[in-house]
Coordinates of C-alpha atoms in Angstrom, one line a residue:
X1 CA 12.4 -23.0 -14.6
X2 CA 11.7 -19.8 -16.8
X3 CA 8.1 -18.9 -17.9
X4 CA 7.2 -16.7 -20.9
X5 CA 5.2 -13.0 -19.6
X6 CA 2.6 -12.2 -23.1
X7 CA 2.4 -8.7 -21.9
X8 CA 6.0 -8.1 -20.5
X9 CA 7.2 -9.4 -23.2
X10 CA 9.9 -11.4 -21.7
X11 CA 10.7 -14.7 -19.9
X12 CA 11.3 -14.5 -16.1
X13 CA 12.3 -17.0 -13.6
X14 CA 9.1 -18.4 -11.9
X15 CA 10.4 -19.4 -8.3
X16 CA 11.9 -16.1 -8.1
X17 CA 8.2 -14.5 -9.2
X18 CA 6.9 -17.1 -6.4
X19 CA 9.4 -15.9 -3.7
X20 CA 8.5 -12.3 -4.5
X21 CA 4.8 -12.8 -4.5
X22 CA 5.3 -15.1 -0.9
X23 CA 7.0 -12.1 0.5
X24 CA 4.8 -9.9 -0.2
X25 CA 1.9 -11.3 0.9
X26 CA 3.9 -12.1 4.2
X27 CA 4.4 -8.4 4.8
X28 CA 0.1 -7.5 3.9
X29 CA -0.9 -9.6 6.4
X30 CA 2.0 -8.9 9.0
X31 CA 1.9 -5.0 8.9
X32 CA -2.1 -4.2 6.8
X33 CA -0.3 -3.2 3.8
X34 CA -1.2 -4.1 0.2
X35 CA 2.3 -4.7 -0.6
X36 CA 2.4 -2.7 -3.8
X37 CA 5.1 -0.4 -2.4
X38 CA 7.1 -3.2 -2.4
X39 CA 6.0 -6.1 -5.2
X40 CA 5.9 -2.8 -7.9
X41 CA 10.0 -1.9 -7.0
X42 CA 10.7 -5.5 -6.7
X43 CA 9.3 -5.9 -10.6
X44 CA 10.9 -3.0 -11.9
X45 CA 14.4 -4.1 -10.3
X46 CA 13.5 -7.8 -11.7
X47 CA 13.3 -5.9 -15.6
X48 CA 9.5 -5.8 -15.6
X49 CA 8.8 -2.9 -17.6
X50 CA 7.0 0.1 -14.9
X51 CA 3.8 0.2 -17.2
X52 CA 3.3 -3.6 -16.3
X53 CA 4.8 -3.4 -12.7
X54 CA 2.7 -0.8 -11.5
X55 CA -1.2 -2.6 -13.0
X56 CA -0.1 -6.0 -12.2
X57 CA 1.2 -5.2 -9.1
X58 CA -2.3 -3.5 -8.0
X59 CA -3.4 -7.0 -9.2
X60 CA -1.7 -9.0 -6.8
X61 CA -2.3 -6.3 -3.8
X62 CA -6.0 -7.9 -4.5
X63 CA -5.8 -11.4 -3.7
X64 CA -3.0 -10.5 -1.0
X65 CA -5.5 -8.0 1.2
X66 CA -8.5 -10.3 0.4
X67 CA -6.7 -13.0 2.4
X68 CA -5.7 -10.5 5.9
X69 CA -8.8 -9.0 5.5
X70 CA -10.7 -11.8 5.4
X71 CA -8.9 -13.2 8.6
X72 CA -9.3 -9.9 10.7
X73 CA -13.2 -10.1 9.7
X74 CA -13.5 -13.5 11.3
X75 CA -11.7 -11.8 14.8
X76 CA -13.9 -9.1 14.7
X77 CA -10.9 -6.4 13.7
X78 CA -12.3 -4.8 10.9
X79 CA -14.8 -1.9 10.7
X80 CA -16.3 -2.4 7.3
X81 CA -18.2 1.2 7.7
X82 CA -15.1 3.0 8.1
X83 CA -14.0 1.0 5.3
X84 CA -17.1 2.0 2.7
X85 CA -16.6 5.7 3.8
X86 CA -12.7 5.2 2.7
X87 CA -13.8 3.3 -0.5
X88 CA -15.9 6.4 -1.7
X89 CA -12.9 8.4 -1.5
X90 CA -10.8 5.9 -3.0
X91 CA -12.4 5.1 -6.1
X92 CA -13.0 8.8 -7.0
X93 CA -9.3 9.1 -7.0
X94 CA -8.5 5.6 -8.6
X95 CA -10.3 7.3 -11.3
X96 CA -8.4 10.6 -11.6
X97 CA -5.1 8.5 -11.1
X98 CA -6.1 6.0 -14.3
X99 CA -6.5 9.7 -16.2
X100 CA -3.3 11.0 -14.9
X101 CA -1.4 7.8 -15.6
X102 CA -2.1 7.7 -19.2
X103 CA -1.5 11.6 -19.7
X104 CA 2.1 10.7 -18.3
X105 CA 2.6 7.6 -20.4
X106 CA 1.8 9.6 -23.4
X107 CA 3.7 11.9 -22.7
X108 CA 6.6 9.8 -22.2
X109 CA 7.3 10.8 -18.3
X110 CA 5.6 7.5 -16.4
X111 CA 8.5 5.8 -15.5
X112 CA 10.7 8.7 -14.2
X113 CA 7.4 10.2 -12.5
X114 CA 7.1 6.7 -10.8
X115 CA 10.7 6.6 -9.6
X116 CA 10.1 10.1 -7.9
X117 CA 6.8 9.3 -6.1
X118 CA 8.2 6.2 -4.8
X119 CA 11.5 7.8 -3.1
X120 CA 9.4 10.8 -1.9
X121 CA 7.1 8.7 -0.3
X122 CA 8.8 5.7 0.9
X123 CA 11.1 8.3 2.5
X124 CA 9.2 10.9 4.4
X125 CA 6.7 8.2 5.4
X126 CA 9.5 5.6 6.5
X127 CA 11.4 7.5 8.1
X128 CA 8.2 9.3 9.9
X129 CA 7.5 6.1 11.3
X130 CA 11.1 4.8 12.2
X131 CA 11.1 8.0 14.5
X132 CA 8.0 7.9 15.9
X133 CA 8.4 3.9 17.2
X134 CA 12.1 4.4 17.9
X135 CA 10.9 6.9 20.6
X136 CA 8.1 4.3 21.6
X137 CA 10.5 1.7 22.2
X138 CA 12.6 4.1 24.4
X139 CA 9.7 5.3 26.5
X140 CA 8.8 1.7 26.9
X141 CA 12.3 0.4 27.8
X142 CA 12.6 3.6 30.6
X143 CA 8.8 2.7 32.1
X144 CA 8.2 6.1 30.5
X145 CA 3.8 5.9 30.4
X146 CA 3.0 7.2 26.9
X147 CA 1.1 10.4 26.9
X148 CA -2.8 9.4 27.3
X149 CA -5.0 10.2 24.9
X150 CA -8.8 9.2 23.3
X151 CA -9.3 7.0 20.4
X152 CA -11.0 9.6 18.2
X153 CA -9.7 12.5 19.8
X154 CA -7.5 15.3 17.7
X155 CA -7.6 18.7 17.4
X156 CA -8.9 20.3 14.0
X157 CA -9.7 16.9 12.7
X158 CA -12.4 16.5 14.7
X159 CA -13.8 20.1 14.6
X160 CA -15.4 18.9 10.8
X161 CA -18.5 19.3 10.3
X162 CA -20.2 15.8 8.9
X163 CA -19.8 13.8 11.2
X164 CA -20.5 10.2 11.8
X165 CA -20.5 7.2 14.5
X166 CA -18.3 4.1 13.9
X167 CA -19.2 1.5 16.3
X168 CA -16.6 -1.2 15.7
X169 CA -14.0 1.8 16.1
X170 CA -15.5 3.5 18.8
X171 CA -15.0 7.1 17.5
X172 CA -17.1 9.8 16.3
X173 CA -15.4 11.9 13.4
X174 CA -16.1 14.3 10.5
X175 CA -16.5 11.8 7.0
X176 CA -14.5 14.3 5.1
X177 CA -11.0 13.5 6.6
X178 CA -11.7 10.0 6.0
X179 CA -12.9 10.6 2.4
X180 CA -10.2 13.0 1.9
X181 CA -7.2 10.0 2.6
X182 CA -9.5 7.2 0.4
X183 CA -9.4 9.9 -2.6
X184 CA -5.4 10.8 -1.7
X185 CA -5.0 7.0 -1.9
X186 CA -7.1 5.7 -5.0
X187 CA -4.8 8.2 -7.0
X188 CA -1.8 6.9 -5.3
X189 CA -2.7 3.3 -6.3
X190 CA -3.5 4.2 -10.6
X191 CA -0.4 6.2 -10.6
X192 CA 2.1 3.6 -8.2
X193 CA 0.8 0.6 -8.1
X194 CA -0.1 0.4 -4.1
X195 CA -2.1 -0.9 -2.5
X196 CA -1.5 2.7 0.0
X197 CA -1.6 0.8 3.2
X198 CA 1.5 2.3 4.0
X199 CA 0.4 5.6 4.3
X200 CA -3.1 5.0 5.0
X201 CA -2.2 2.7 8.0
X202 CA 0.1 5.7 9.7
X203 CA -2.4 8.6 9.0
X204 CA -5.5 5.9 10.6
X205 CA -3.4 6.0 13.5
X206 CA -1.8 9.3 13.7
X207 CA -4.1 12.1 12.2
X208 CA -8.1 10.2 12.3
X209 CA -6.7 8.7 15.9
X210 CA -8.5 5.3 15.0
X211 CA -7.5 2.6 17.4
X212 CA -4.4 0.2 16.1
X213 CA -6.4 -2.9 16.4
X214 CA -8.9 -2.1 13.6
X215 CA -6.6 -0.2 11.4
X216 CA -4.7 -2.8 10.0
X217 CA -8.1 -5.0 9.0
X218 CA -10.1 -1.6 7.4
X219 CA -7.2 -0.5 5.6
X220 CA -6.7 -4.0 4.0
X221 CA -11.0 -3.4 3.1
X222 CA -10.6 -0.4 1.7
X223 CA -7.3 -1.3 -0.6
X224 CA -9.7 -4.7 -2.3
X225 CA -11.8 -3.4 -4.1
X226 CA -9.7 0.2 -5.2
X227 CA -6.9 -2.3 -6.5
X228 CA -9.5 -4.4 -8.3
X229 CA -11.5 -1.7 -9.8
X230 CA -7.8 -0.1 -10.7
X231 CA -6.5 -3.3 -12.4
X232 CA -9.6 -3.9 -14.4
X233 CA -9.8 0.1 -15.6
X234 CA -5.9 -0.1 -16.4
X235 CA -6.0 -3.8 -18.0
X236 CA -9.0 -1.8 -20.1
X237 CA -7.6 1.7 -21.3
X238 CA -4.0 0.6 -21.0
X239 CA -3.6 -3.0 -21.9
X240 CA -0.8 -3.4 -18.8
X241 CA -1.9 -6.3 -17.1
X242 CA 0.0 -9.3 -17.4
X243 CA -2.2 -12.0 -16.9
X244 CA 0.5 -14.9 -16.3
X245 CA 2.3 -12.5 -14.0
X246 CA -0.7 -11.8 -11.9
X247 CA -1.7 -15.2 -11.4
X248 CA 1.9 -16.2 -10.0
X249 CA 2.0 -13.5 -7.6
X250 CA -1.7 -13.9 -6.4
X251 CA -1.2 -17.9 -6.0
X252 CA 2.5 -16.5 -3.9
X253 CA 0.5 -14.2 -2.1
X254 CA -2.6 -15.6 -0.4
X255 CA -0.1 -17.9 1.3
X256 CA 2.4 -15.7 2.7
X257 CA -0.4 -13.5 3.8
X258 CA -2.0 -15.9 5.9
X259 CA 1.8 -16.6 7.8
X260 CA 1.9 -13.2 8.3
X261 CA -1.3 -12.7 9.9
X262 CA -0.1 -14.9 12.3
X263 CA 3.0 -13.3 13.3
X264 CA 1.9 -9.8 13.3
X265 CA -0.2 -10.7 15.8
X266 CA 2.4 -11.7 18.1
X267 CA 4.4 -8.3 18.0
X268 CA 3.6 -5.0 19.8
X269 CA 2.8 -2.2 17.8
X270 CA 5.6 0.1 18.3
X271 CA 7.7 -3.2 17.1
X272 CA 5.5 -3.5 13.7
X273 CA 5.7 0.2 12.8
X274 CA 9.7 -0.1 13.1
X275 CA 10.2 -2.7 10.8
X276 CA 7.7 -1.2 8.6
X277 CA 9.6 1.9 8.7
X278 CA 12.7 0.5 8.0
X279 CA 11.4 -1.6 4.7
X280 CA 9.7 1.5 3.3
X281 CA 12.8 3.3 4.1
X282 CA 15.1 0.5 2.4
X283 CA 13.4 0.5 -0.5
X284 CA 13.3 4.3 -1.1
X285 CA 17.1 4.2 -0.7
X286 CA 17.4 1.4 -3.4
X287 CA 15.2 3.4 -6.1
X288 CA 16.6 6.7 -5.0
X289 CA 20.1 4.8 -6.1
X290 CA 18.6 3.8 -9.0
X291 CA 17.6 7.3 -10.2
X292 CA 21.6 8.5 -9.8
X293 CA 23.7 5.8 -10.6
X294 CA 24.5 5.3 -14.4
X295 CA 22.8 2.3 -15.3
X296 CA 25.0 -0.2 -17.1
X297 CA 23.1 0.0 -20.6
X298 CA 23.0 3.5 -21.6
X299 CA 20.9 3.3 -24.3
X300 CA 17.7 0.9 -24.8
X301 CA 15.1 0.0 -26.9
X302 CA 11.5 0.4 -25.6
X303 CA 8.0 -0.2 -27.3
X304 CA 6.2 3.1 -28.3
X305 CA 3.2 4.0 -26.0
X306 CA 0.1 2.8 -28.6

């Protein structure tokens, strides 16, 4: 059963679009990612032009995080004032991102700049975090005690002046770290289409040392409402949204985030960040392919950028 895409431009499949969308939202709920790292390649690989990949693929990062976020609220896993600190960040660099995103579209660089971003990222963080849970695993298979250490305690991060007291977390920290990430991540989302979970949810963890069991639930806060202000900023200054598109994916979404809720909750930590790892680091290799292999139509015809 094929459905017509306005924006796109072209007719797609729509149980594959529903697959996509259900898998998706599996993987926000099961890991506290948007999902944009993955639904954005997934379009692109599917022949969804990158200018509608990346905004619609904020889009359904919305409705996926609204759905795990709204189910670690109700268990009591979500700081929602570490979350409003990361917002401000995030929404002063959604808004340099939007400006960037349409100097590079007009430029005529988007798509290969896109590409880049996404095999630099996916990569380094991926394979960061295959490492670091890899060695977990081993120092929990030898009855090795992992070195002990202080939710909230670092070294330079927590010399910052600015600082502030999050109950739900239990940490005091220096607000400039935290607004330094949401601002590293709003750009992150207008330029790629993440949500930015998977880098926000590692550098929660690793750098700000905020316990694993709110991170997932405040990074799903934070990535709400910078996706939705993103997608109604692009779907205004760069008519990229595709409405029809968006709607599949979000109905896809909701429910596979809800299932994987449910089964992240059942896996240790060290076994969550591994498969994470290993997806991020999957689909790095696939677009990093894509940027050196000779695609099969040499030449095509695209529409202008106005």
């Amino acid at each position: 059963m094929t459905i017509y895409l306005p924006i796109a431009e072209l007719s797609v499949n729509i149980f594959i679009i529903l697959g996509m969308g259900a898998a998706v939202g599996f993987l926000s709920g099961m890991f506290g990612v948007g999902g944009g790292f993955l639904i954005t390649p997934l379009l692109i690989f599917y022949n969804i032009p990158p200018v509608v990949a990346v905004a619609t693929g904020a889009n359904q990062v919305v409705a996926s995080s609204i759905s795990g976020a709204i189910t670690h609220f109700r268990r009591g896993t979500l700081d929602v004032k570490l979350g409003t600190v990361l917002l401000v960040g995030g929404l002063s660099g959604a808004t340099l991102g939007i400006w960037i995103f349409s100097l590079l579209r007009q430029i005529g660089q988007l798509d290969l700049i896109i590409s880049l971003l996404y095999v630099v990222f996916l990569g380094t963080v991926g394979g960061l975090m295959l490492l670091e849970s890899v060695n977990a695993m081993r120092r929990a298979a030898k009855n090795v005690p992992p070195t002990p250490r202080r939710p909230g305690h670092h070294h330079w991060v927590h010399k910052l002046p600015l600082k502030m007291r999050f109950k739900k977390s239990k940490i005091f920290l220096s607000v400039i770290p935290v607004i330094a990430l949401g601002f590293g991540i709003g750009i992150l989302t207008s330029i790629m289409g993440v949500g930015g979970g998977f880098i926000m949810v590692p550098a929660m963890i690793y750098l700000l040392r905020i316990p694993t069991n709110v991170v997932v639930g405040t990074s799903l806060f934070q990535i709400i409402f910078v996706t939705a202000y993103t997608t109604v900023v692009q779907a205004a200054t760069n008519f990229s949204v595709d409405i029809v598109l968006a709607f599949i994916l979000m109905i896809a979404g909701v429910i596979g985030a809800q299932y994987g809720v449910r089964v992240g909750q059942k896996l240790r930590g060290e076994q969550l960040r591994a498969l994470l790892g290993l997806l991020v680091l999957a689909v790095g290799l696939r677009l990093a392919v894509a940027l050196v292999v000779t695609p099969a139509d040499v030449y095509s015809v695209v529409m202008g950028a106005n």
